Coordinates of C-alpha atoms in Angstrom, one line a residue:
Chain A
M1 CA 20.9 36.1 34.5
G2 CA 18.9 38.6 36.4
K3 CA 17.2 41.7 35.1
T4 CA 17.2 45.4 35.8
I5 CA 13.9 47.2 36.6
A6 CA 13.7 48.5 33.1
E7 CA 14.2 45.0 31.6
K8 CA 11.5 43.6 34.0
V9 CA 9.0 46.3 33.2
L10 CA 9.5 46.1 29.4
S11 CA 9.5 42.3 29.5
S12 CA 6.2 42.0 31.4
H13 CA 4.5 44.7 29.3
S14 CA 5.6 43.1 26.0
G15 CA 5.3 39.5 26.8
S16 CA 8.9 38.8 25.9
D17 CA 12.2 38.1 27.6
C18 CA 13.9 41.3 26.5
R19 CA 17.4 42.6 26.7
P20 CA 19.1 46.0 26.1
G21 CA 18.9 46.9 22.4
D22 CA 15.7 44.9 21.7
I23 CA 12.8 46.7 20.1
V24 CA 9.5 45.8 21.8
I25 CA 5.9 46.7 21.4
A26 CA 4.7 47.1 25.0
D27 CA 1.3 47.7 26.7
V28 CA 1.2 51.2 28.2
D29 CA -0.5 51.6 31.6
F30 CA -1.2 55.3 31.5
C31 CA -0.4 58.4 29.5
M32 CA -0.9 62.1 29.8
S33 CA -0.5 65.4 28.1
Q34 CA -0.3 69.1 29.2
D35 CA -1.5 72.4 27.8
G36 CA 1.7 72.9 25.8
T37 CA 1.7 69.5 24.1
S38 CA -2.0 68.6 23.9
S39 CA -2.9 70.5 20.7
M40 CA -0.7 68.3 18.5
M41 CA -1.7 65.2 20.2
M42 CA -5.4 66.0 19.7
R43 CA -4.7 66.7 16.0
E44 CA -3.1 63.3 15.6
L45 CA -5.9 61.6 17.5
R46 CA -8.6 63.3 15.5
S47 CA -7.0 62.2 12.3
M48 CA -7.0 58.6 13.5
G49 CA -10.7 58.7 14.5
F50 CA -9.9 58.3 18.2
V51 CA -12.8 57.4 20.5
S52 CA -11.3 56.8 23.9
P53 CA -7.9 55.9 25.4
K54 CA -6.9 52.2 25.1
T55 CA -4.2 52.5 27.7
K56 CA -4.8 50.3 30.8
R57 CA -5.7 53.0 33.2
G58 CA -6.6 55.6 30.6
M59 CA -5.1 59.0 30.4
A60 CA -5.2 62.5 31.8
M61 CA -4.9 66.0 30.4
V62 CA -3.6 68.8 32.6
I63 CA -3.7 72.6 32.1
D64 CA -0.7 73.6 34.1
H65 CA 2.0 75.3 32.1
N66 CA 0.1 78.5 31.2
S67 CA -2.5 78.6 33.9
P68 CA -4.7 80.4 34.8
C69 CA -4.9 81.6 31.2
P70 CA -2.8 84.8 30.6
S71 CA -4.1 85.8 27.2
A72 CA -6.9 85.5 24.6
D73 CA -4.6 83.4 22.3
V74 CA -3.9 80.8 25.0
S75 CA -7.6 80.7 26.0
V76 CA -8.4 79.3 22.5
I77 CA -6.0 76.4 23.2
H78 CA -7.4 75.8 26.7
K79 CA -10.9 75.8 25.4
A80 CA -10.0 73.2 22.8
I81 CA -8.4 71.0 25.4
R82 CA -11.5 71.2 27.6
S83 CA -13.8 70.3 24.8
F84 CA -11.6 67.4 23.6
A85 CA -11.3 65.9 27.1
D86 CA -15.0 66.2 27.6
S87 CA -16.0 64.6 24.3
H88 CA -13.6 61.6 24.9
S89 CA -14.3 61.2 28.6
I90 CA -10.7 62.0 29.5
P91 CA -10.2 63.3 33.0
L92 CA -9.2 67.0 32.7
H93 CA -7.2 68.7 35.5
D94 CA -7.9 72.3 35.0
V95 CA -6.2 75.5 36.2
G96 CA -5.1 75.5 39.8
E97 CA -5.0 71.7 40.3
G98 CA -1.2 71.6 39.9
V99 CA 1.7 70.5 37.8
C100 CA 0.8 67.6 35.6
H101 CA 3.4 65.2 37.3
Q102 CA 2.2 66.0 40.8
V103 CA -1.4 65.7 39.8
V104 CA -0.9 62.3 38.1
L105 CA 1.0 61.0 41.1
E106 CA -1.7 62.2 43.6
Q107 CA -4.4 60.6 41.4
G108 CA -3.0 57.1 42.0
K109 CA -2.8 56.5 38.3
V110 CA 0.8 55.2 38.5
L111 CA 1.6 52.0 40.3
P112 CA 4.8 50.1 41.0
G113 CA 6.1 48.3 38.0
D114 CA 4.0 50.4 35.6
L115 CA 5.0 51.6 32.1
V116 CA 3.9 55.2 31.7
I117 CA 4.5 57.9 29.1
G118 CA 3.7 61.6 29.0
A119 CA 3.9 64.5 26.5
D120 CA 6.2 66.3 28.9
S121 CA 9.9 65.5 29.3
H122 CA 9.7 65.3 33.1
T123 CA 7.4 62.3 33.0
C124 CA 10.4 60.4 34.3
T125 CA 9.4 61.8 37.8
Y126 CA 7.1 58.7 38.3
G127 CA 10.2 56.6 38.6
A128 CA 10.1 57.5 42.3
L129 CA 7.1 55.2 42.5
N130 CA 9.0 52.2 41.0
A131 CA 7.5 52.8 37.6
C132 CA 9.3 53.1 34.2
S133 CA 8.0 56.4 32.9
T134 CA 9.3 58.6 30.2
G135 CA 8.6 61.8 28.3
L136 CA 7.8 61.6 24.6
G137 CA 6.5 63.8 21.8
S138 CA 2.8 64.3 21.2
A139 CA 2.6 61.9 18.3
D140 CA 4.0 59.0 20.5
V141 CA 1.5 59.8 23.2
A142 CA -1.3 59.9 20.6
A143 CA -0.2 56.5 19.3
A144 CA -0.2 55.0 22.8
A145 CA -3.7 56.5 23.6
Y146 CA -5.1 55.2 20.3
T147 CA -3.6 51.7 20.4
G148 CA -2.8 51.1 24.1
K149 CA 0.7 50.2 23.1
L150 CA 4.0 51.8 22.0
W151 CA 7.3 50.7 20.7
F152 CA 10.3 50.9 23.0
K153 CA 14.0 50.3 22.6
V154 CA 15.1 48.4 25.8
P155 CA 17.6 50.7 27.5
E156 CA 21.0 49.9 29.0
T157 CA 21.0 50.4 32.8
M158 CA 23.4 52.5 34.8
V159 CA 23.4 51.8 38.5
L160 CA 24.2 54.8 40.8
R161 CA 25.0 53.9 44.4
V162 CA 24.8 56.6 47.0
D163 CA 26.0 55.9 50.5
G164 CA 26.0 57.8 53.7
D165 CA 23.6 60.3 55.4
F166 CA 22.9 63.7 54.1
G167 CA 24.1 66.6 56.2
L168 CA 21.8 69.3 57.5
M169 CA 20.4 71.5 54.7
I170 CA 21.7 69.1 52.0
G171 CA 19.5 66.7 50.2
A172 CA 18.0 65.3 47.0
K173 CA 18.5 68.4 44.8
D174 CA 22.1 68.7 45.8
L175 CA 22.6 65.1 45.0
I176 CA 21.1 65.2 41.6
L177 CA 22.9 68.4 40.6
T178 CA 26.1 66.8 41.7
I179 CA 25.4 63.7 39.5
I180 CA 24.4 65.9 36.5
G181 CA 27.6 67.9 36.9
K182 CA 29.5 64.7 36.8
L183 CA 27.6 62.9 34.0
T184 CA 26.9 66.0 31.9
A185 CA 23.8 66.9 29.8
D186 CA 24.0 63.8 27.7
G187 CA 25.8 61.5 30.0
A188 CA 22.8 59.2 30.5
T189 CA 21.2 59.4 27.0
Y190 CA 18.8 56.5 26.4
K191 CA 19.8 54.9 29.7
S192 CA 17.7 53.7 32.6
L193 CA 19.2 55.1 35.9
E194 CA 18.7 52.8 38.8
F195 CA 19.7 53.9 42.3
K196 CA 21.0 51.9 45.3
G197 CA 22.6 52.6 48.6
A198 CA 21.8 53.8 52.2
A199 CA 21.3 57.4 51.3
I200 CA 18.6 56.3 48.8
D201 CA 17.0 53.9 51.2
S202 CA 16.5 56.7 53.7
M203 CA 15.4 59.3 51.2
C204 CA 11.7 60.4 51.4
M205 CA 9.4 60.1 48.4
D206 CA 9.5 63.9 47.8
G207 CA 13.3 63.6 47.5
R208 CA 13.1 60.6 45.2
M209 CA 10.7 62.5 43.0
T210 CA 13.2 65.4 42.8
V211 CA 15.9 63.0 41.7
A212 CA 13.8 61.1 39.2
N213 CA 12.5 64.4 37.8
M214 CA 15.9 65.5 36.7
A215 CA 17.1 62.3 35.2
V216 CA 16.1 63.7 31.8
E217 CA 18.6 66.5 32.3
M218 CA 21.3 63.9 31.5
G219 CA 19.2 62.4 28.7
A220 CA 18.0 59.4 30.7
K221 CA 14.9 57.5 29.6
F222 CA 13.8 56.0 32.9
C223 CA 14.7 56.4 36.5
P224 CA 12.9 53.7 38.4
F225 CA 13.6 53.6 42.2
E226 CA 13.4 50.2 43.9
F227 CA 10.2 49.4 45.7
D228 CA 10.7 49.5 49.5
S229 CA 8.8 50.3 52.7
T230 CA 8.9 54.1 52.0
T231 CA 7.2 53.4 48.6
A232 CA 4.6 51.1 50.3
K233 CA 3.9 53.7 53.0
W234 CA 3.4 56.5 50.4
F235 CA 0.8 54.4 48.6
S236 CA -1.0 53.2 51.8
E237 CA -1.2 56.8 53.1
R238 CA -3.2 57.6 49.9
G239 CA -5.4 54.6 50.2
I240 CA -3.9 52.9 47.2
H241 CA -3.2 49.2 47.2
A242 CA 0.4 48.6 46.2
E243 CA 2.3 46.2 48.4
H244 CA 4.8 44.8 46.0
G245 CA 7.2 46.2 43.4
L246 CA 10.4 45.6 41.5
S247 CA 14.1 45.8 42.2
C248 CA 17.2 45.5 40.1
D249 CA 18.5 41.9 40.5
P250 CA 22.0 41.6 42.0
D251 CA 23.1 39.5 39.0
A252 CA 21.6 41.8 36.4
R253 CA 23.9 42.9 33.6
V254 CA 24.3 46.6 33.9
E255 CA 26.2 48.9 31.6
S256 CA 28.1 50.8 34.3
E257 CA 28.1 51.6 38.0
M258 CA 29.0 54.8 39.8
D259 CA 29.5 55.4 43.5
F260 CA 28.6 58.6 45.3
C261 CA 29.1 59.4 49.0
T262 CA 27.0 62.0 50.8
D263 CA 30.2 63.2 52.6
D264 CA 31.2 64.8 49.3
I265 CA 27.8 66.5 48.7
V266 CA 27.3 70.1 49.6
P267 CA 24.6 72.7 48.7
M268 CA 25.0 72.9 44.9
V269 CA 23.9 75.4 42.2
A270 CA 23.6 75.0 38.4
R271 CA 24.9 78.2 36.7
P272 CA 23.6 79.7 33.5
H273 CA 22.8 78.4 30.9
S274 CA 23.0 74.7 31.3
V275 CA 22.0 72.3 34.1
D276 CA 25.4 70.5 34.1
N277 CA 27.3 73.7 34.8
V278 CA 27.3 73.1 38.6
C279 CA 29.4 74.3 41.5
P280 CA 29.0 74.6 45.3
A281 CA 26.6 77.5 46.4
S282 CA 29.4 78.8 48.6
E283 CA 31.4 79.7 45.5
L284 CA 28.7 82.1 44.3
A285 CA 28.4 84.3 47.3
D286 CA 29.0 87.5 45.3
V287 CA 26.1 86.8 42.8
L288 CA 23.3 89.3 43.4
V289 CA 19.8 87.8 42.9
D290 CA 16.7 89.8 41.9
Q291 CA 14.2 87.0 42.1
V292 CA 13.9 83.6 43.8
F293 CA 11.4 81.1 42.7
I294 CA 10.4 78.0 44.8
G295 CA 8.1 75.5 43.1
T296 CA 7.8 73.2 40.0
C297 CA 7.6 69.5 39.5
T298 CA 11.1 69.3 40.8
N299 CA 10.8 71.2 44.1
G300 CA 7.2 72.4 44.8
R301 CA 6.2 69.7 47.2
L302 CA 5.2 69.9 50.8
G303 CA 8.7 69.0 52.1
D304 CA 10.2 71.7 49.9
L305 CA 7.9 74.4 51.1
E306 CA 8.3 73.3 54.7
A307 CA 12.1 73.5 54.3
A308 CA 11.9 77.0 52.9
A309 CA 9.5 78.1 55.6
R310 CA 11.8 76.7 58.4
I311 CA 14.6 78.9 57.1
L312 CA 12.4 82.0 56.6
K313 CA 10.9 81.7 60.1
G314 CA 11.3 84.9 62.0
R315 CA 13.1 86.5 59.0
T316 CA 12.1 88.5 56.0
V317 CA 12.9 88.5 52.3
K318 CA 15.7 91.0 51.5
R319 CA 14.4 94.4 50.4
G320 CA 14.4 94.6 46.6
M321 CA 14.2 90.8 46.3
R322 CA 11.1 89.0 44.9
L323 CA 10.3 85.6 46.3
I324 CA 7.7 83.7 44.3
I325 CA 6.2 80.4 45.4
A326 CA 4.1 78.0 43.3
P327 CA 3.0 74.9 45.2
A328 CA 3.1 71.9 42.9
S329 CA -0.6 71.1 43.5
R330 CA -3.8 72.2 45.2
A331 CA -3.5 69.3 47.7
I332 CA 0.0 70.5 48.6
L333 CA -1.2 74.1 49.0
L334 CA -4.0 73.0 51.3
D335 CA -1.6 70.9 53.4
A336 CA 0.8 73.8 53.5
I337 CA -1.9 76.2 54.7
E338 CA -3.0 73.7 57.4
A339 CA 0.5 73.3 58.6
G340 CA 1.1 77.0 58.9
I341 CA 3.7 76.9 56.1
M342 CA 2.0 79.3 53.8
H343 CA 1.4 81.8 56.6
Q344 CA 5.1 81.7 57.4
L345 CA 6.2 82.1 53.8
I346 CA 3.8 85.0 53.0
K347 CA 4.6 86.7 56.3
S348 CA 8.3 86.6 55.3
G349 CA 7.4 88.5 52.1
A350 CA 6.8 85.7 49.6
V351 CA 4.2 86.1 46.8
V352 CA 2.2 82.9 46.1
V353 CA 1.0 82.1 42.6
S354 CA -1.5 79.4 41.5
P355 CA -0.5 75.7 41.9
G356 CA 1.0 74.7 38.6
C357 CA 4.3 75.3 36.7
G358 CA 4.6 78.9 37.9
P359 CA 7.3 81.0 36.3
C360 CA 9.4 78.0 35.3
V361 CA 8.6 78.1 31.5
G362 CA 8.2 81.9 31.2
T363 CA 4.7 81.9 29.9
H364 CA 2.9 83.9 32.6
A365 CA 3.5 85.1 36.2
G366 CA 7.1 86.0 37.2
V367 CA 8.9 86.8 34.0
P368 CA 12.2 88.5 34.9
S369 CA 13.3 91.9 33.5
D370 CA 16.3 92.4 31.2
D371 CA 19.7 91.6 32.7
E372 CA 18.2 90.2 35.9
T373 CA 19.4 87.2 37.9
V374 CA 17.0 84.5 39.1
L375 CA 17.6 81.6 41.5
S376 CA 15.0 78.9 40.9
T377 CA 14.3 75.4 42.3
A378 CA 13.2 74.3 38.8
N379 CA 15.0 71.8 36.6
R380 CA 16.1 74.0 33.6
N381 CA 18.1 77.2 33.3
F382 CA 18.4 77.6 29.6
K383 CA 18.7 81.0 28.1
G384 CA 15.3 82.6 27.7
R385 CA 13.7 79.7 29.7
M386 CA 11.7 82.1 32.0
G387 CA 10.3 84.2 29.2
N388 CA 13.1 86.7 28.7
N389 CA 16.3 86.1 26.7
K390 CA 17.9 89.5 27.2
G391 CA 20.7 89.1 29.6
V392 CA 18.7 87.1 32.1
N393 CA 20.8 84.6 34.2
I394 CA 19.0 81.6 35.8
F395 CA 20.7 79.6 38.6
L396 CA 19.1 76.4 40.0
S397 CA 19.3 75.1 43.6
S398 CA 17.5 73.4 46.4
P399 CA 14.6 75.1 48.3
E400 CA 16.9 75.5 51.3
T401 CA 19.5 77.4 49.2
A402 CA 16.7 79.4 47.5
A403 CA 15.2 80.5 50.9
A404 CA 18.6 81.4 52.3
T405 CA 19.3 83.4 49.1
A406 CA 15.9 85.2 49.4
I407 CA 17.0 86.4 52.9
R408 CA 20.5 87.6 52.0
G409 CA 19.9 88.8 48.4
T410 CA 23.0 86.9 47.2
I411 CA 23.5 83.2 46.5
T412 CA 23.8 81.7 50.0
D413 CA 24.8 78.3 51.3
P414 CA 21.8 77.6 53.6
R415 CA 24.2 76.3 56.3
E416 CA 25.3 79.9 56.8
V417 CA 21.8 81.1 57.9
M418 CA 21.1 78.3 60.3
Chain B
M1 CA 16.7 57.2 -3.7
T2 CA 16.4 60.3 -1.6
I3 CA 19.1 62.9 -2.2
L4 CA 18.7 66.2 -0.3
R5 CA 20.7 69.3 -1.3
G6 CA 20.9 72.4 0.9
R7 CA 22.9 75.1 2.5
V8 CA 24.3 74.4 6.0
H9 CA 23.4 76.4 9.1
R10 CA 25.4 76.0 12.3
F11 CA 24.8 77.7 15.7
D12 CA 26.6 78.9 18.8
P13 CA 26.4 76.9 21.0
N14 CA 27.3 73.9 18.9
D15 CA 26.4 71.2 21.5
N16 CA 23.3 70.8 23.6
I17 CA 21.0 72.9 21.5
N18 CA 17.8 72.4 23.5
T19 CA 14.2 72.6 22.4
D20 CA 13.7 75.8 24.3
Y21 CA 16.3 77.3 21.9
I22 CA 14.6 75.7 18.9
I23 CA 11.2 77.1 19.8
S24 CA 10.8 79.2 22.9
G25 CA 8.1 78.7 25.4
R26 CA 7.2 82.3 24.8
Y27 CA 5.7 81.3 21.5
K28 CA 4.9 77.6 21.7
F29 CA 2.3 77.9 24.4
K30 CA 0.2 80.5 22.6
I31 CA 0.7 79.9 18.8
D32 CA -1.0 76.8 17.5
D33 CA -0.2 77.4 13.8
I34 CA 3.1 75.7 13.0
R35 CA 3.9 78.0 10.1
K36 CA 3.6 81.0 12.4
L37 CA 5.8 79.2 15.0
A38 CA 8.4 78.6 12.3
E39 CA 8.9 82.3 12.1
H40 CA 10.5 82.1 15.6
V41 CA 12.7 79.0 15.3
M42 CA 16.2 79.4 16.9
E43 CA 15.4 82.9 17.9
D44 CA 17.1 82.8 21.3
I45 CA 20.4 81.8 19.8
D46 CA 20.2 83.2 16.3
P47 CA 17.6 85.9 15.9
D48 CA 17.9 86.1 12.1
F49 CA 17.8 82.4 11.4
A50 CA 14.1 82.3 10.5
S51 CA 14.5 85.0 7.9
R52 CA 17.7 83.5 6.4
I53 CA 16.6 79.9 6.0
E54 CA 15.6 78.7 2.6
K55 CA 13.6 75.6 1.8
G56 CA 15.8 72.5 1.8
D57 CA 18.5 74.0 4.0
I58 CA 20.3 71.7 6.4
I59 CA 21.1 72.1 10.1
V60 CA 24.5 70.7 11.3
A61 CA 25.3 70.6 15.0
G62 CA 27.5 68.9 17.6
R63 CA 26.3 66.7 20.5
N64 CA 22.9 66.2 22.1
F65 CA 20.9 68.2 19.6
G66 CA 17.2 68.7 20.8
C67 CA 17.8 68.0 24.5
G68 CA 15.3 69.3 27.1
S69 CA 11.6 69.7 26.7
S70 CA 9.5 67.1 24.9
R71 CA 7.8 69.8 22.8
E72 CA 7.1 68.3 19.4
Q73 CA 6.8 71.8 18.1
A74 CA 10.6 71.8 17.9
P75 CA 11.0 69.3 15.0
R76 CA 7.7 70.5 13.5
A77 CA 8.7 74.1 13.4
L78 CA 12.1 73.3 12.0
K79 CA 10.5 71.2 9.2
A80 CA 7.9 74.0 8.6
A81 CA 10.7 76.5 8.3
G82 CA 12.2 74.5 5.5
V83 CA 14.8 72.3 7.2
S84 CA 15.2 69.1 5.1
V85 CA 17.5 67.1 7.4
I86 CA 19.5 67.6 10.6
I87 CA 23.0 66.2 10.9
A88 CA 24.6 66.1 14.4
E89 CA 27.1 64.1 16.4
S90 CA 24.3 62.9 18.6
F91 CA 20.6 63.6 19.3
A92 CA 18.6 63.7 22.5
R93 CA 16.2 60.8 22.9
I94 CA 12.8 62.5 22.7
F95 CA 13.7 64.8 19.8
Y96 CA 15.1 61.8 17.9
R97 CA 11.9 59.9 18.0
S98 CA 9.7 62.9 17.4
A99 CA 11.6 64.1 14.4
F100 CA 11.1 60.7 12.6
N101 CA 7.5 60.6 13.9
I102 CA 6.7 63.8 12.0
G103 CA 8.8 63.0 8.9
L104 CA 12.0 64.9 9.6
P105 CA 15.1 62.7 9.0
L106 CA 18.1 62.9 11.3
L107 CA 21.6 61.6 10.6
T108 CA 24.6 61.2 13.0
C109 CA 28.2 61.6 12.2
E110 CA 31.3 63.6 13.1
T111 CA 30.4 67.2 12.0
G112 CA 33.5 69.3 12.6
W113 CA 34.4 69.3 8.9
V114 CA 31.2 71.1 7.8
R115 CA 30.9 74.9 8.0
S116 CA 28.0 77.3 8.0
G117 CA 27.2 78.2 4.4
D118 CA 28.6 75.0 2.8
L119 CA 26.4 73.5 0.1
I120 CA 26.1 69.8 0.9
E121 CA 24.3 66.8 -0.6
V122 CA 22.9 64.1 1.6
D123 CA 22.1 60.6 0.4
L124 CA 19.7 59.3 3.1
S125 CA 19.6 55.7 2.0
K126 CA 23.4 55.4 1.5
G127 CA 24.1 57.4 4.6
E128 CA 26.5 59.7 2.8
I129 CA 27.2 63.4 2.9
R130 CA 29.1 65.2 0.1
R131 CA 30.4 68.7 0.3
G132 CA 29.8 70.5 -2.9
S133 CA 32.9 72.6 -3.2
T134 CA 35.5 70.0 -2.3
G135 CA 33.7 66.8 -3.0
T136 CA 34.6 65.6 0.5
V137 CA 32.4 62.6 1.3
M138 CA 31.5 61.5 4.9
S139 CA 29.6 58.4 5.9
T140 CA 26.9 58.7 8.5
S141 CA 25.6 56.0 10.8
R142 CA 22.7 54.0 9.3
I143 CA 19.2 55.2 10.2
P144 CA 17.8 52.5 12.5
Q145 CA 15.3 50.2 10.8
V146 CA 12.4 51.3 12.9
M147 CA 13.0 54.9 12.0
Q148 CA 13.3 54.0 8.3
I149 CA 9.9 52.3 8.5
L150 CA 8.3 55.3 10.2
L151 CA 9.9 57.7 7.7
S152 CA 8.8 55.7 4.6
D153 CA 5.2 55.3 6.0
G154 CA 5.0 59.1 6.3
G155 CA 5.4 59.4 10.1
L156 CA 4.0 57.6 13.1
T157 CA 0.3 58.4 12.8
S158 CA 0.3 57.3 9.1
H159 CA 2.2 54.2 10.1
I160 CA -0.5 53.2 12.6
M161 CA -3.4 54.0 10.2
K162 CA -1.7 52.0 7.4
H163 CA -1.0 48.9 9.5
N164 CA -3.9 49.3 12.0
G165 CA -1.3 49.4 14.8
F166 CA 2.4 48.9 14.9
S167 CA 4.2 46.9 12.2
L168 CA 7.8 47.2 13.2
E169 CA 8.9 43.6 13.1
T170 CA 12.7 44.0 12.8
D171 CA 15.7 42.1 13.9
K172 CA 17.7 43.5 16.8
M173 CA 18.4 47.1 16.2
E174 CA 21.9 48.5 16.3

């Protein structure tokens, strides 16, 4: 019998022929932590007498969630992270380099068929590169860094087939919001999600990263995309040797299969205060928005900024509206400057903050006022998420819907401003 | 034989209590001291919880408790606040591992019958919950063997130090 990608990766990394439900001790290729999760990891590692990471390609520490440092309290944590990274020869990606997940991908530390963990729930993003990657707590990441291994329960696999061609102004974010709405916040708990279908084959890597990023919003463990020519091209453009990867065997035993068609997918929005509370953007035309945020590990990549700039071209942000942009990495910011995208966005009235997590987690720039409404391209809209729990409503959408909303001041289906 | 006794706390919402609600990003990124973080647990959905909770108290919830962010501060802050065990209909994956990793036991069962303020008794090894006033007894699903090993070793880091690596040789888990 064939295997799913998750079963192949866990089998090869544990030296066993494993099946769903098995517990395996597997070699971990790479791990990472960020400034919100590093302190506890460092404490565990110190108590174990840690010297250097045993994971195959080492580890990375990234200062992205609260960066540049907004207060003296946080500066103490950042200083400790820098000192720890330095004394254990761990590559540190400091303020302004970008969101941990984008930085790790750009560094070429994740290869097809890899097993990767990170002390950040959106570590599942690397599934776009044909890896099995997942977010875990700091103690698990410390254990992997210290031993080079970790225990895993082999997950069941759900196959999601998406056929058709996406319409104009509709894409990966609308697809994943549609799926989350259908499966709900715990509909894929412990599962590996594996995608198939024409709409996935034609999806660019930025789009696949958006989809994989949000797999955890349904509780999924992994979201490995199949290796194809798009994956190979992404690696070769970055000078990384990766010609082969894994796919889900046609005769693999999967727990369930679901079919989606792009004909049924329209610009979607997640309403407060849960990600699975979705509806078409067009149904929210009367929702007045105070702040739009475009960025994050979900939608802060070049294609996302470019899509927003295309819509904002020759237009300005509605008076009274704040449009905040946080490119996902320094490399993306530089590319966007070179392509004229940043010029366009700023000219339209956007304020650009440092590459990193931006206002997503509410720790620094862009905290909304009481009773305000925010439309964000991030992955979470929980109450209080952006730093203020007093009457703030957070909606989630694609960059296209976000840009259209910034122009009109109310939630807008981007097809209406074409 | 571990028997835990405590007063029940339930929340609104009952399902999908995420780790942002357990400990907000407003605090967890700047406060490193877990006892100080514990003063803010559940603040966004129950502002008085941290002042009401007493050592040994028990959280009871619906589905998908602990979903969202991987922040290990969530189980750690609950434990530091005095929570002895959490009982829910289901848990999110990362929270589930992290709680056992740091020595906070979790049990799953149907929870509609338990109310806020109830005094309950939890027998971890038998997987039984008994309500003090009525004597109602409910069975929980068994704690997976891997988690039992981690719990009895005092958490993941102690487990690794004790065995110089992983020692989780078990049969197939449920």
